[in-house]
Short mmCIF file of C-alpha atoms and ligand atoms in Angstrom, two decimals:
data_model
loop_
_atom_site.label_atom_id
_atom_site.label_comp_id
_atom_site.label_asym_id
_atom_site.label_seq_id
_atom_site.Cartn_x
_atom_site.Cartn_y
_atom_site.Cartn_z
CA UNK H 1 0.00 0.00 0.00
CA UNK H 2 2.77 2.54 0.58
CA UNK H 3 5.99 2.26 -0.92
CA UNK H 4 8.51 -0.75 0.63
CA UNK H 5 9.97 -4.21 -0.60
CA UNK H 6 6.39 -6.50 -0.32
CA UNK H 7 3.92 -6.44 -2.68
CA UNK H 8 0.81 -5.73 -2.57
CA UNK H 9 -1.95 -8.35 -2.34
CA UNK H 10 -5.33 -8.52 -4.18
CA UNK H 11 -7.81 -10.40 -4.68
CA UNK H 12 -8.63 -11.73 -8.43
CA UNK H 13 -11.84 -14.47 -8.89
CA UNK H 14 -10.83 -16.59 -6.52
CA UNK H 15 -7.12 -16.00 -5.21
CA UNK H 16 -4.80 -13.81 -3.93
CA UNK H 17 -2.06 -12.57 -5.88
CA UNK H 18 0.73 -10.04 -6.20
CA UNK H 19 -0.61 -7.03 -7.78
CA UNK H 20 2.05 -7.78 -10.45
CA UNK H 21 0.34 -10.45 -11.28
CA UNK H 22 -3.71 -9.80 -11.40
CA UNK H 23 -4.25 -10.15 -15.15
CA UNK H 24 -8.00 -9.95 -16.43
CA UNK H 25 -9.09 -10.71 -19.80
CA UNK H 26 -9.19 -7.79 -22.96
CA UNK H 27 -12.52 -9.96 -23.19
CA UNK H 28 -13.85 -9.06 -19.41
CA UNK H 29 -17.04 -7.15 -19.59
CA UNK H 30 -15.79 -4.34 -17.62
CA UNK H 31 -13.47 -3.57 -20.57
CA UNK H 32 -15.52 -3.92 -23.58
CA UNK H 33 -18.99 -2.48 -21.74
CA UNK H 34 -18.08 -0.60 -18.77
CA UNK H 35 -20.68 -3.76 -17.14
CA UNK H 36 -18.81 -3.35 -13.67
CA UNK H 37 -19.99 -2.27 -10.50
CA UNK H 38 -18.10 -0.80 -7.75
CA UNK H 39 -17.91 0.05 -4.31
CA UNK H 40 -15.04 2.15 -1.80
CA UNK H 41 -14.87 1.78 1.55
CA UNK H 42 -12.03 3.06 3.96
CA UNK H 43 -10.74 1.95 6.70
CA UNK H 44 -10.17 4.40 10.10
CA UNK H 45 -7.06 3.28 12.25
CA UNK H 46 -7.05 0.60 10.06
CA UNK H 47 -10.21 -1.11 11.01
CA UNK H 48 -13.00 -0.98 8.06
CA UNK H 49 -16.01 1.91 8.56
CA UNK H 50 -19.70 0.58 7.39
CA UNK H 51 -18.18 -2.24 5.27
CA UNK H 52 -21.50 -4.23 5.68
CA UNK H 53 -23.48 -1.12 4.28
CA UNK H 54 -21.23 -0.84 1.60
CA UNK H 55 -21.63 -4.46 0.60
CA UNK H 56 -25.11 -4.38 1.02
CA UNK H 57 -25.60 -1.36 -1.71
CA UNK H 58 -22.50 -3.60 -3.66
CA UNK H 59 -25.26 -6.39 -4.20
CA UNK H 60 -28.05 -3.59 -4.59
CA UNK H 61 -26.03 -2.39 -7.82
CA UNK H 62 -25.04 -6.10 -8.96
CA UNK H 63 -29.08 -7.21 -8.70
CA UNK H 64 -29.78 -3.86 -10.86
CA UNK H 65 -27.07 -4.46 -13.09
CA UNK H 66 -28.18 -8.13 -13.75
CA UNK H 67 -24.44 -9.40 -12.87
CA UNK H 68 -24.26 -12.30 -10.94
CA UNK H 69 -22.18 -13.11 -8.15
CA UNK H 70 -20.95 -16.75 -7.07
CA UNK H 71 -20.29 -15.46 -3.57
CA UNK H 72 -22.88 -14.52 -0.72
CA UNK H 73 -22.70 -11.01 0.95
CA UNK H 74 -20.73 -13.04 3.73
CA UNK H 75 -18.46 -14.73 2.22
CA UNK H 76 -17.32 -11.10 -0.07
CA UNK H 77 -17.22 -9.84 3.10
CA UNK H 78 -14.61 -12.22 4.52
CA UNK H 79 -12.76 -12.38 1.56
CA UNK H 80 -12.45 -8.61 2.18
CA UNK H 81 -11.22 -8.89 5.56
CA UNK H 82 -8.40 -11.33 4.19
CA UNK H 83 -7.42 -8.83 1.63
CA UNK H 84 -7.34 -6.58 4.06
CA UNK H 85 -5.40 -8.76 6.55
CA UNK H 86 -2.79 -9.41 3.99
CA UNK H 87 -1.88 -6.00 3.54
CA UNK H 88 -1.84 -5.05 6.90
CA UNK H 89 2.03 -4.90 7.31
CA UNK H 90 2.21 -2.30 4.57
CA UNK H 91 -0.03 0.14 6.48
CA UNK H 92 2.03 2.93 8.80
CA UNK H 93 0.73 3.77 11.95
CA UNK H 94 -1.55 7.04 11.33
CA UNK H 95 -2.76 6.22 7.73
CA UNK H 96 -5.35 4.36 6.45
CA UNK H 97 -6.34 2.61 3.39
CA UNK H 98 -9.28 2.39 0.76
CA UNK H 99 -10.78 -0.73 0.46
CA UNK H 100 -12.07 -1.19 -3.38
CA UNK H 101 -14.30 -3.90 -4.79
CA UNK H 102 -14.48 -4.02 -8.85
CA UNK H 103 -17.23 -6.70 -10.16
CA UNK H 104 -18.24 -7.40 -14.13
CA UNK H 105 -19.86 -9.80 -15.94
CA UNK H 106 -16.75 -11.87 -16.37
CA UNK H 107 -15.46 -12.29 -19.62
CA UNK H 108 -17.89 -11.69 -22.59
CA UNK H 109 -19.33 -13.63 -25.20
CA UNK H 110 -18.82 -11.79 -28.67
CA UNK H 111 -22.45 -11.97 -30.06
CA UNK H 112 -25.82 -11.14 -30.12
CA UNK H 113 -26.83 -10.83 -26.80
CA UNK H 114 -25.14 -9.35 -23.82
CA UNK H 115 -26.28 -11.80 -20.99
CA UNK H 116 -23.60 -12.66 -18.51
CA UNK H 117 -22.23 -16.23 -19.68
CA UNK H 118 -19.13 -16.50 -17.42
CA UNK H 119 -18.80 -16.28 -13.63
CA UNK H 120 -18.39 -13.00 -12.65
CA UNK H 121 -14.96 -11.41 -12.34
CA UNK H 122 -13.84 -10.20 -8.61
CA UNK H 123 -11.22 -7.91 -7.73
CA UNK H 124 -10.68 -6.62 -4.50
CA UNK H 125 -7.82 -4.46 -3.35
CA UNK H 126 -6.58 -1.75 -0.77
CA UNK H 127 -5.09 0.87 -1.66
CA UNK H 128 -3.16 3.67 0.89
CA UNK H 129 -5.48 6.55 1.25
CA UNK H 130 -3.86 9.65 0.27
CA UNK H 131 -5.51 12.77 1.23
CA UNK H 132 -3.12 15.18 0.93
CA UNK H 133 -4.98 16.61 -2.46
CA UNK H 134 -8.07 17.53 0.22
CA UNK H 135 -6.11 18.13 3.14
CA UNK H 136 -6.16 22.01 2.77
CA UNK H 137 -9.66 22.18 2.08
CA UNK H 138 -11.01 21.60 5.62
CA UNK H 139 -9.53 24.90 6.44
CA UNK H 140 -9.84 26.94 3.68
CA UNK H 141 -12.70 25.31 1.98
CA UNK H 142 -12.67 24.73 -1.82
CA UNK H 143 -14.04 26.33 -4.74
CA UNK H 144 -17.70 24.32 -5.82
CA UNK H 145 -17.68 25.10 -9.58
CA UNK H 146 -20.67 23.79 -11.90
CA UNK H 147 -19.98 21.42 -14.99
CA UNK H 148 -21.06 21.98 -18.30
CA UNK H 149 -22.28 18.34 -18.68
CA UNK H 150 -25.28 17.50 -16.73
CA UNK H 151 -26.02 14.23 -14.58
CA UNK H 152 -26.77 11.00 -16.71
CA UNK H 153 -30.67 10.93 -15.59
CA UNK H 154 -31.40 7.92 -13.41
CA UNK H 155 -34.21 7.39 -15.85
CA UNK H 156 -31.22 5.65 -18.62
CA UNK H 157 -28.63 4.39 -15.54
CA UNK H 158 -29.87 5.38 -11.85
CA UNK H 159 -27.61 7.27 -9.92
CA UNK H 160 -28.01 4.82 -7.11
CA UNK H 161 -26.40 2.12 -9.28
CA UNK H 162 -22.25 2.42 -8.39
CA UNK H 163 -20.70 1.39 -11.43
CA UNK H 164 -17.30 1.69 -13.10
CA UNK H 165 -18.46 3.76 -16.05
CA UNK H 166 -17.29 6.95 -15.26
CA UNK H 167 -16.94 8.79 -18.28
CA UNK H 168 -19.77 11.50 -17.69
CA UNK H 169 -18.14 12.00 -14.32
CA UNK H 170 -14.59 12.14 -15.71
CA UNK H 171 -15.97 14.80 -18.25
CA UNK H 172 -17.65 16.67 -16.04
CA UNK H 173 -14.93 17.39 -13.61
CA UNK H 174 -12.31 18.35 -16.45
CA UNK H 175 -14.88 20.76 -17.01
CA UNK H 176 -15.01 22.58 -14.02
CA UNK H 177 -11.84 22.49 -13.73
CA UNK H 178 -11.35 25.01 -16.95
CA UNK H 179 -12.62 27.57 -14.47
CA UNK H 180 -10.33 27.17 -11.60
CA UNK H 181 -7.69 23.78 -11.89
CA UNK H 182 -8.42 22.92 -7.86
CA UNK H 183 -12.80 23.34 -8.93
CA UNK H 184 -14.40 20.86 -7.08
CA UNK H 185 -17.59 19.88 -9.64
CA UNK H 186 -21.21 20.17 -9.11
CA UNK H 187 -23.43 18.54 -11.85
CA UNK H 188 -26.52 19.50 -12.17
CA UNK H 189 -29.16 17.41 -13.61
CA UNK H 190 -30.91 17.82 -16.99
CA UNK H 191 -33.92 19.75 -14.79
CA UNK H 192 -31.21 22.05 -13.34
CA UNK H 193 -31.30 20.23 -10.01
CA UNK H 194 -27.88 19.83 -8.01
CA UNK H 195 -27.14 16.17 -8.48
CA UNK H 196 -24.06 15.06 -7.23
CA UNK H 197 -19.93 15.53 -7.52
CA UNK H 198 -17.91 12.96 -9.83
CA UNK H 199 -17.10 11.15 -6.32
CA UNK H 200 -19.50 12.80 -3.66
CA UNK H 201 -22.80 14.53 -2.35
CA UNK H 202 -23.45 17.76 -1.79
CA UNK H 203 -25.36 19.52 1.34
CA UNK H 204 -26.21 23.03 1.80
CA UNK H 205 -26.77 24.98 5.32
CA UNK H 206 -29.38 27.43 5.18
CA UNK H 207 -31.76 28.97 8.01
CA UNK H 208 -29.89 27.02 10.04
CA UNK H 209 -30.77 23.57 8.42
CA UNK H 210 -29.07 21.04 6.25
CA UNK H 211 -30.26 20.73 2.74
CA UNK H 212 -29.46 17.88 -0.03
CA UNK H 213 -30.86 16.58 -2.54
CA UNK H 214 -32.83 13.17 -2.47
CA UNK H 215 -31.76 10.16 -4.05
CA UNK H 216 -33.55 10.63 -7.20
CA UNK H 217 -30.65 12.50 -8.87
CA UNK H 218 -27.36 11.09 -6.68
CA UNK H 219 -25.96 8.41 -5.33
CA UNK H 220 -27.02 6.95 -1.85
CA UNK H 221 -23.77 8.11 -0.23
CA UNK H 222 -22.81 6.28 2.54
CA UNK H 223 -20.74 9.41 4.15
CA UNK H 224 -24.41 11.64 3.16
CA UNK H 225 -26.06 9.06 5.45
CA UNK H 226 -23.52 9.26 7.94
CA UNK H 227 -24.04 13.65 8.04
CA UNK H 228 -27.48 12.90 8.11
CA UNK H 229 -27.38 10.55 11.19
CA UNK H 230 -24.53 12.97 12.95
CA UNK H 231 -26.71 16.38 11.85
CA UNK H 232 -29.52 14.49 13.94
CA UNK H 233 -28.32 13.65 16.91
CA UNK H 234 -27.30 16.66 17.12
CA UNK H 235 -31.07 17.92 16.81
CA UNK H 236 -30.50 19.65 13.34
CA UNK H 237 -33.48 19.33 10.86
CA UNK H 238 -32.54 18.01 7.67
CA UNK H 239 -34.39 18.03 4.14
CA UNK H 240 -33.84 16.07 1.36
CA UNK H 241 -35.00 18.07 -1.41
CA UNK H 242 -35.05 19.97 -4.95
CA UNK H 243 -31.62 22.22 -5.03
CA UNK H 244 -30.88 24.86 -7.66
CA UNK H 245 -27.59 26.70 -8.25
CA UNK H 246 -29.35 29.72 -6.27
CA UNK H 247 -29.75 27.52 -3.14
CA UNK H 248 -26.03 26.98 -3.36
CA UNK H 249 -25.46 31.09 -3.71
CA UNK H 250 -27.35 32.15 -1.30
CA UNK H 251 -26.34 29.09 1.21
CA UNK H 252 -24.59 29.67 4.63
CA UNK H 253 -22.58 27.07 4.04
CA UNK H 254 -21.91 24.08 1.53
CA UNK H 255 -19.68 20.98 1.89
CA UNK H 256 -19.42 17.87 -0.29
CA UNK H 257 -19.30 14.22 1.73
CA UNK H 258 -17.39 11.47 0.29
CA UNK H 259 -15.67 7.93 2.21
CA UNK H 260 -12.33 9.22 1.99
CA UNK H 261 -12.08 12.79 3.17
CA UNK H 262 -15.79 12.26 4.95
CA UNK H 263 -16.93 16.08 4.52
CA UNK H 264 -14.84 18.59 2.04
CA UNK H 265 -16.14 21.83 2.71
CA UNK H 266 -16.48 24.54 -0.20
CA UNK H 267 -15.96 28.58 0.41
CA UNK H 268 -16.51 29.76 -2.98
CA UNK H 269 -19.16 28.26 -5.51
CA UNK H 270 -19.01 29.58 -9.24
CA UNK H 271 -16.71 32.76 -8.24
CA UNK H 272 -18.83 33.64 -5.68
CA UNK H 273 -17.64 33.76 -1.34
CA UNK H 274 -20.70 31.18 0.07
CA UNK H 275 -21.61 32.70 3.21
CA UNK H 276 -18.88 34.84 4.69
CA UNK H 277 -16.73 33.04 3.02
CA UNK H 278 -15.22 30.92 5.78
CA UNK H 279 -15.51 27.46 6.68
CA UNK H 280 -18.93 27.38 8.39
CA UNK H 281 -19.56 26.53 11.67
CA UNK H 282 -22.22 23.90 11.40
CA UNK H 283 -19.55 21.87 8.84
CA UNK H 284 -16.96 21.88 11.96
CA UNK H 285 -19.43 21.29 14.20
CA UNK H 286 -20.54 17.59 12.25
CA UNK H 287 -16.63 17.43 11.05
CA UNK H 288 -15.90 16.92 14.83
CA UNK H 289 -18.28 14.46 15.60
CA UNK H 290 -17.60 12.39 12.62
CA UNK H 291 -14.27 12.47 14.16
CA UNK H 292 -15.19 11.47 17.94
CA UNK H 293 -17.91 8.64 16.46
CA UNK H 294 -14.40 7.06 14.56
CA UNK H 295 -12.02 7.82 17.60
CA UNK H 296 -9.61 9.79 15.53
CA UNK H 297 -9.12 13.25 14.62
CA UNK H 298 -9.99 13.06 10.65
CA UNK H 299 -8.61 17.12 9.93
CA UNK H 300 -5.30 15.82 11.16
CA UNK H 301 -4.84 12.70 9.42
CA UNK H 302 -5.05 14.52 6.40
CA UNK H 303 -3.41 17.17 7.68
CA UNK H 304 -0.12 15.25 8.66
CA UNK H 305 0.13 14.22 4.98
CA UNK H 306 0.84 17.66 3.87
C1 PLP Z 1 -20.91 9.66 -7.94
C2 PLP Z 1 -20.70 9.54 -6.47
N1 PLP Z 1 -21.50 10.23 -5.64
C3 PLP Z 1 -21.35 10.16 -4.31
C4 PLP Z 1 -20.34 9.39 -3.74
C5 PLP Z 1 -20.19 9.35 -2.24
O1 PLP Z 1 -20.51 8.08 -1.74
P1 PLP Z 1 -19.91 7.54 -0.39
O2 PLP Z 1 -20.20 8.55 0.64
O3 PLP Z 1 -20.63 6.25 -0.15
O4 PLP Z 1 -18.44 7.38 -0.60
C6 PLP Z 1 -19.49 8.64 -4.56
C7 PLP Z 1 -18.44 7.84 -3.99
O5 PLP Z 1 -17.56 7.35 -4.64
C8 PLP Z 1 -19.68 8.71 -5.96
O6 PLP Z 1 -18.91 8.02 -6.81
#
């Protein structure tokens, strides 16, 4: 996972290899159709955060997908823990790691249909979790800039589904980043609703309450759920509705939530200071407890990597 003399391990259909050594197929469906979901987890002082949730929406998007899996949610999830396990040594004290599950169709079937024929192929690996590119962000916020490309509607691929195909997202964010390099993107939908960002959600504060859009047009983020369960105990009301670009002008505050830096908060959205222009208070305020409910201080992890 971080640089040294052993190799990583990962898992490929079945084994576990060397990285050097995890060779798929120019056939695999994940190749030739982008047929792959996906799911990233992280770990916090190296022990995995919500990995059952995220396997549970990993065989939400394989059902929706139509790719079938030879393994049951348990066993994935213990042949996570093993990859885990294996690269344990590589982790240093203080970081953590991504955990990252890839599943396709297996290898295709050059033809007519497009029906899965072969078992499905499974890779599972770790990865060290570098946040250095965020780390500044928690203090100074970033700027939220919109896309030119709008959100694939969930009508032709739901956003719920986490897949591999991320060329719209890929787009999008080159986009944004036309207007300022370090733009964080927000797409908007094909209504003009605030979807999502190529890896996150996106909350607003406003009258004092926390905003987001529903489900319709975004993924179910497991770090959104997370802000939703934190705002809540902490007796803030919070909506899941309809957001234009206006809401995000006019908001207090705005932060994007996303498994590996949790919440990314943003200071500037299309050119314009959001609120005064400061990280906001209600941000720090869940920041923090996302912190205490993981035992670690998450600004400073990411912080240390600078
Ligand atoms: C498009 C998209 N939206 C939102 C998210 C945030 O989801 P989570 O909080 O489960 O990481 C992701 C995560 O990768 C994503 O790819």
């Amino acid at each position: 996972m971080t640089e040294g003399s052993q190799s990583r391990m990962v898992y490929l259909s079945g084994e576990m290899v060397p990285e050097a050594e995890a060779r798929i197929s120019i056939f695999d469906s994940s190749v030739l159709l982008g047929h792959c979901v996906t799911e990233s987890s992280r770990t916090f002082q190296h022990r995995p955060f919500l990995l059952e949730q995220h396997i549970d929406r990993l065989y939400r998007s394989l059902k929706v997908a139509r790719i079938h899996l030879q393994h049951t949610p348990a066993e994935l999830l213990q042949i996570t823990l093993n990859v885990l396990d294996a690269n344990r040594p590589m982790m240093a004290t203080g970081d953590d790691c991504w955990i990252v599950h890839n599943i396709s169709a297996g290898s295709l079937k050059l033809g007519p249909g497009s029906n899965q024929v072969n078992p499905a192929t499974v890779m599972i690996f770790t990865n060290h979790l570098a946040l250095r590119g965020w780390a500044r962000f928690y203090t100074d916020g970033c700027h939220a800039v919109t896309s030119m490309s709008r959100a694939v509607p969930s009508q032709t691929l739901d956003a719920r589904i986490k897949n591999r195909s991320r060329m719209a997202y890929t787009i999008a964010d080159a986009e944004a980043r036309l207007v300022d390099p370090d733009a964080q993107c927000v797409i908007l939908d094909i209504d003009g609703n605030v979807s999502e960002n190529k890896g996150g959600n996106l909350f607003v504060v406003s009258d004092g309450e926390l905003r987001t859009p529903s489900t319709d047009n975004c993924l179910a983020g497991l770090s959104r759920q997370t802000v939703i369960e934190l705002a809540q105990e902490q007796g803030l009301v919070v909506r899941e509705m309809k957001l234009q670009m206006y809401d995000l002008y006019t908001a207090d505050e705005v932060f994007f939530t996303s498994t590996p830096y949790c919440m990314m908060p943003a200071t500037k959205f299309n050119g314009l200071p959001i609120g005064d222009g400061c990280v906001g208070g209600i941000t720090q305020q869940l920041l923090a407890a996302w912190s205490e409910r993981v035992g670690m201080d998450i600004v400073a992890q990411a912080q240390r990597q600078i």
